[in-house]
């Protein structure tokens, strides 16, 4: 069998620190090339990983069996649709889109083309977190849950490489880290049948949900927490007692390698991954409903 060819769309901090190194090191794929909105950045990243830059996305699609995308959601969605139409399997970033219609269009295109898809929710593919999520889903009987997913990307003392991210600045933690919280809560508690949201300080948002299992959950998400207060915690309470998401012991590169493995398995077997485009679409639907329930921002001094 020939080694599947995979290309990368994107050259930002996430692509440089996780996607490109992981794809170059993965023994199961051939890292075919890179396209970026800044040709000079694509050329530099390609040279660093001994592959080649492409001038257009369509030229990259033609040279690949699969593509990985590390771009803002508003850019990712239309390119993912074009990649699917070109017959490329999809390794997407979260959120797949911030528009339900755009996310649904990608899902329809993927189904029509018969291609495999995986959305890279870091916790779902982390070794410790993934095992814990699967175990708690199997246990069942959960009564309630709470998640804190708080970053300090936009805190006054931030040194984050994502502090200059326009889409994160515009959409806030609800759309950037909210998908992570949902990726843990939904497989354990079931789909969110009802969702509401309340504004907190700065970009912080409190989500409350009722799930298909009957359980209730809440999640506080944001990107402006003080550095000393940032972090991730998820606690479940039910008939089995109380349990918490284990702290990550490996880097996102390990999780990304597992996501690549998952895409290869889905492409080989034809069986959908639990984190496929349809799960990504559902996350977008829930976040859009939460955003719609938020009260309008009041002008300062009102």
Coordinates of C-alpha atoms in Angstrom, one line a residue:
X1 CA 0.0 0.0 0.0
X2 CA 1.2 3.5 -0.7
X3 CA 1.7 5.9 2.1
X4 CA -1.2 8.5 2.3
X5 CA -0.1 12.0 1.3
X6 CA -1.2 14.8 3.6
X7 CA -0.8 18.5 3.2
X8 CA -1.2 21.4 5.6
X9 CA -3.1 24.6 5.2
X10 CA -1.9 27.3 7.6
X11 CA 1.4 28.8 8.9
X12 CA 0.4 30.4 12.2
X13 CA 1.7 29.6 15.7
X14 CA -0.5 26.4 16.0
X15 CA 0.6 25.2 12.6
X16 CA 4.3 25.9 13.5
X17 CA 4.3 24.4 17.0
X18 CA 2.0 21.3 16.5
X19 CA 0.7 20.5 13.0
X20 CA 3.8 20.7 10.9
X21 CA 6.2 19.0 13.3
X22 CA 3.7 16.2 14.0
X23 CA 2.9 15.6 10.3
X24 CA 6.6 15.6 9.4
X25 CA 7.3 13.1 12.2
X26 CA 4.3 10.8 11.6
X27 CA 5.5 7.4 10.1
X28 CA 2.1 6.7 8.6
X29 CA 1.8 9.7 6.3
X30 CA 3.9 11.5 3.7
X31 CA 4.0 15.2 4.4
X32 CA 3.4 16.5 0.9
X33 CA 3.4 20.3 1.3
X34 CA 2.1 23.5 2.8
X35 CA -0.1 26.3 1.7
X36 CA -0.4 29.6 3.6
X37 CA -2.0 33.0 3.1
X38 CA 1.5 34.4 3.4
X39 CA 3.7 32.7 0.8
X40 CA 6.9 33.6 2.5
X41 CA 5.7 31.9 5.8
X42 CA 4.7 28.8 3.8
X43 CA 8.1 28.6 2.2
X44 CA 9.9 29.0 5.5
X45 CA 7.8 26.4 7.3
X46 CA 8.1 24.0 4.3
X47 CA 11.8 24.3 4.3
X48 CA 12.0 23.7 8.1
X49 CA 10.2 20.4 7.6
X50 CA 11.7 19.2 4.3
X51 CA 8.6 19.6 2.2
X52 CA 7.5 22.1 -0.3
X53 CA 5.2 25.2 -0.4
X54 CA 2.2 25.3 -2.8
X55 CA 1.0 28.5 -4.5
X56 CA -2.7 27.7 -4.2
X57 CA -4.9 25.5 -2.1
X58 CA -6.2 23.7 -5.1
X59 CA -2.7 22.7 -6.2
X60 CA -2.2 21.2 -2.7
X61 CA -5.5 19.4 -2.8
X62 CA -4.5 17.8 -6.2
X63 CA -1.3 16.5 -4.7
X64 CA -2.8 15.0 -1.5
X65 CA -5.1 12.3 -0.2
X66 CA -5.8 14.3 2.9
X67 CA -5.4 17.8 4.3
X68 CA -4.9 19.2 7.8
X69 CA -6.1 22.7 8.4
X70 CA -4.7 25.2 11.0
X71 CA -6.6 28.4 10.0
X72 CA -9.2 30.7 11.6
X73 CA -12.7 29.1 11.4
X74 CA -14.0 31.6 8.8
X75 CA -11.1 30.7 6.5
X76 CA -11.1 26.9 7.4
X77 CA -14.7 26.2 6.5
X78 CA -14.7 27.3 2.8
X79 CA -11.3 25.7 2.2
X80 CA -12.5 22.4 3.9
X81 CA -15.5 22.4 1.6
X82 CA -13.2 22.8 -1.4
X83 CA -10.9 20.1 -0.1
X84 CA -13.8 17.7 0.4
X85 CA -15.1 18.4 -3.1
X86 CA -11.5 17.5 -4.4
X87 CA -11.7 14.2 -2.6
X88 CA -9.4 14.9 0.3
X89 CA -9.9 13.5 3.7
X90 CA -10.1 16.2 6.4
X91 CA -8.2 16.8 9.6
X92 CA -9.9 20.0 10.9
X93 CA -9.3 22.3 13.8
X94 CA -11.9 23.4 16.2
X95 CA -14.3 25.1 15.8
X96 CA -14.9 23.9 12.3
X97 CA -16.8 27.2 11.7
X98 CA -18.5 29.9 13.7
X99 CA -21.5 29.8 11.4
X100 CA -23.9 26.8 11.5
X101 CA -24.5 27.2 7.7
X102 CA -20.8 27.0 6.9
X103 CA -20.3 24.0 9.2
X104 CA -23.3 22.2 7.7
X105 CA -22.0 22.9 4.2
X106 CA -18.7 21.2 5.0
X107 CA -20.6 18.2 6.5
X108 CA -22.7 17.9 3.4
X109 CA -19.7 18.1 1.1
X110 CA -17.8 15.5 3.1
X111 CA -20.8 13.1 3.0
X112 CA -21.3 13.7 -0.7
X113 CA -17.6 13.0 -1.4
X114 CA -17.5 9.9 0.9
X115 CA -14.3 11.2 2.6
X116 CA -13.2 10.7 6.2
X117 CA -13.0 13.6 8.7
X118 CA -11.6 14.2 12.2
X119 CA -11.8 17.4 14.2
X120 CA -8.9 17.9 16.5
X121 CA -10.3 18.3 20.0
X122 CA -7.2 18.1 22.0
X123 CA -8.7 16.5 25.1
X124 CA -10.4 13.8 23.1
X125 CA -7.1 12.6 21.6
X126 CA -4.9 13.1 24.6
X127 CA -3.9 9.7 26.1
X128 CA -4.9 10.4 29.7
X129 CA -7.9 12.6 28.9
X130 CA -9.2 10.3 26.2
X131 CA -9.1 7.2 28.4
X132 CA -10.9 9.1 31.2
X133 CA -13.7 10.4 28.9
X134 CA -14.3 6.9 27.5
X135 CA -14.3 5.4 31.0
X136 CA -16.8 7.9 32.4
X137 CA -19.1 7.5 29.4
X138 CA -19.2 3.8 30.0
X139 CA -19.9 4.2 33.7
X140 CA -22.9 6.5 33.2
X141 CA -25.3 7.6 36.0
X142 CA -24.0 11.1 36.1
X143 CA -26.1 13.7 37.8
X144 CA -24.2 16.9 37.1
X145 CA -20.9 18.3 35.9
X146 CA -19.0 21.5 35.8
X147 CA -16.1 22.6 33.6
X148 CA -13.7 25.5 33.9
X149 CA -11.8 26.1 30.7
X150 CA -10.0 29.4 31.3
X151 CA -7.0 30.8 29.4
X152 CA -5.1 34.0 29.9
X153 CA -4.5 34.7 26.2
X154 CA -5.8 38.3 26.5
X155 CA -4.9 39.0 30.1
X156 CA -2.8 42.1 30.8
X157 CA 0.3 40.1 31.5
X158 CA -0.2 37.7 28.6
X159 CA 2.8 36.4 26.6
X160 CA 0.6 34.0 24.5
X161 CA 1.5 33.6 20.8
X162 CA -2.2 33.8 20.2
X163 CA -2.7 37.3 21.7
X164 CA -2.6 38.8 18.2
X165 CA -5.3 36.4 16.9
X166 CA -8.1 38.6 15.4
X167 CA -10.7 35.8 15.4
X168 CA -10.1 35.0 19.0
X169 CA -10.3 38.6 19.9
X170 CA -13.7 38.9 18.1
X171 CA -15.3 35.6 19.2
X172 CA -13.7 35.1 22.6
X173 CA -13.4 32.1 24.8
X174 CA -16.9 30.8 24.0
X175 CA -15.7 29.8 20.5
X176 CA -12.0 29.1 21.2
X177 CA -12.1 27.0 24.4
X178 CA -15.9 26.4 24.5
X179 CA -15.4 23.5 21.9
X180 CA -12.9 21.8 24.3
X181 CA -15.4 21.9 27.2
X182 CA -18.2 20.5 25.0
X183 CA -15.9 17.8 23.6
X184 CA -15.6 16.4 27.1
X185 CA -19.1 16.9 28.4
X186 CA -21.1 15.7 25.4
X187 CA -19.7 12.2 25.1
X188 CA -20.1 11.6 28.8
X189 CA -23.5 13.2 29.4
X190 CA -25.2 13.1 26.0
X191 CA -26.2 15.7 23.6
X192 CA -27.2 19.2 24.9
X193 CA -31.0 19.4 24.6
X194 CA -31.1 22.9 26.0
X195 CA -28.4 25.6 26.4
X196 CA -28.2 29.1 27.8
X197 CA -25.4 31.5 28.4
X198 CA -24.6 34.4 30.7
X199 CA -21.8 36.9 30.3
X200 CA -19.0 37.2 32.9
X201 CA -16.1 39.5 33.2
X202 CA -14.4 40.5 29.9
X203 CA -14.9 37.6 27.5
X204 CA -15.9 35.0 30.1
X205 CA -19.1 33.1 29.5
X206 CA -21.0 30.7 31.7
X207 CA -22.9 28.0 29.8
X208 CA -25.6 25.9 31.4
X209 CA -26.9 22.8 29.6
X210 CA -29.4 20.0 30.0
X211 CA -28.3 16.8 28.4
X212 CA -30.0 13.8 26.8
X213 CA -29.1 11.6 29.8
X214 CA -31.1 14.0 32.1
X215 CA -27.9 15.4 33.6
X216 CA -27.2 19.1 34.0
X217 CA -23.9 20.7 33.4
X218 CA -22.3 24.1 33.4
X219 CA -19.0 25.5 32.0
X220 CA -17.1 28.7 32.5
X221 CA -15.0 29.5 29.4
X222 CA -12.8 32.5 28.7
X223 CA -9.5 33.8 27.4
X224 CA -9.0 36.8 29.8
X225 CA -8.4 35.1 33.1
X226 CA -5.5 36.3 35.2
X227 CA -2.5 33.9 34.6
X228 CA -2.8 32.7 38.3
X229 CA -6.4 31.8 37.7
X230 CA -6.1 30.1 34.3
X231 CA -6.4 26.4 33.9
X232 CA -8.7 23.5 33.1
X233 CA -10.9 21.5 35.5
X234 CA -13.8 19.2 34.7
X235 CA -15.7 17.5 37.6
X236 CA -18.5 14.9 37.3
X237 CA -20.9 13.9 40.1
X238 CA -23.1 10.9 40.0
X239 CA -24.0 7.4 41.3
X240 CA -20.3 6.4 40.9
X241 CA -19.2 9.4 43.1
X242 CA -17.0 12.3 42.1
X243 CA -14.3 12.2 39.5
X244 CA -12.2 14.9 37.7
X245 CA -10.5 15.1 34.3
X246 CA -6.8 14.1 34.8
X247 CA -4.3 16.8 34.2
X248 CA -2.5 16.5 30.8
X249 CA 0.9 14.9 31.1
X250 CA 1.9 15.1 27.4
X251 CA 1.9 17.8 24.9
X252 CA -0.6 18.6 22.1
X253 CA 1.8 17.0 19.6
X254 CA 1.0 13.6 21.1
X255 CA -2.7 14.2 20.9
X256 CA -2.3 15.4 17.3
X257 CA -0.5 12.2 16.4
X258 CA -3.5 10.3 17.7
X259 CA -5.8 12.5 15.6
X260 CA -3.8 11.6 12.5
X261 CA -4.1 8.0 13.4
X262 CA -7.8 8.3 13.8
X263 CA -8.1 9.9 10.4
X264 CA -6.1 7.1 8.8
X265 CA -8.3 4.5 10.5
X266 CA -11.5 6.2 9.4
X267 CA -10.3 6.5 5.8
X268 CA -9.1 2.9 5.8
X269 CA -12.2 1.3 7.4
X270 CA -14.9 3.7 6.2
X271 CA -16.2 3.9 9.8
X272 CA -16.8 7.5 11.1
X273 CA -14.7 8.7 14.0
X274 CA -16.6 10.0 17.0
X275 CA -15.0 13.4 16.4
X276 CA -15.9 13.7 12.8
X277 CA -17.4 16.7 10.9
X278 CA -20.9 15.9 12.2
X279 CA -19.7 16.1 15.8
X280 CA -17.9 19.3 14.8
X281 CA -21.2 20.6 13.3
X282 CA -23.1 19.8 16.5
X283 CA -20.6 21.7 18.6
X284 CA -21.0 24.7 16.3
X285 CA -24.8 24.5 16.6
X286 CA -24.6 24.4 20.4
X287 CA -22.2 27.3 20.6
X288 CA -24.3 29.4 18.2
X289 CA -27.4 28.7 20.3
X290 CA -25.4 29.8 23.4
X291 CA -24.2 33.0 21.7
X292 CA -27.7 33.8 20.6
X293 CA -28.9 33.5 24.2
X294 CA -26.4 36.0 25.5
X295 CA -27.7 39.4 26.4
X296 CA -26.3 42.3 24.3
X297 CA -23.2 44.0 25.6
X298 CA -24.0 47.3 27.3
X299 CA -22.0 50.3 26.5
X300 CA -19.4 51.3 29.1
X301 CA -20.9 53.8 31.6
X302 CA -24.5 52.9 30.9

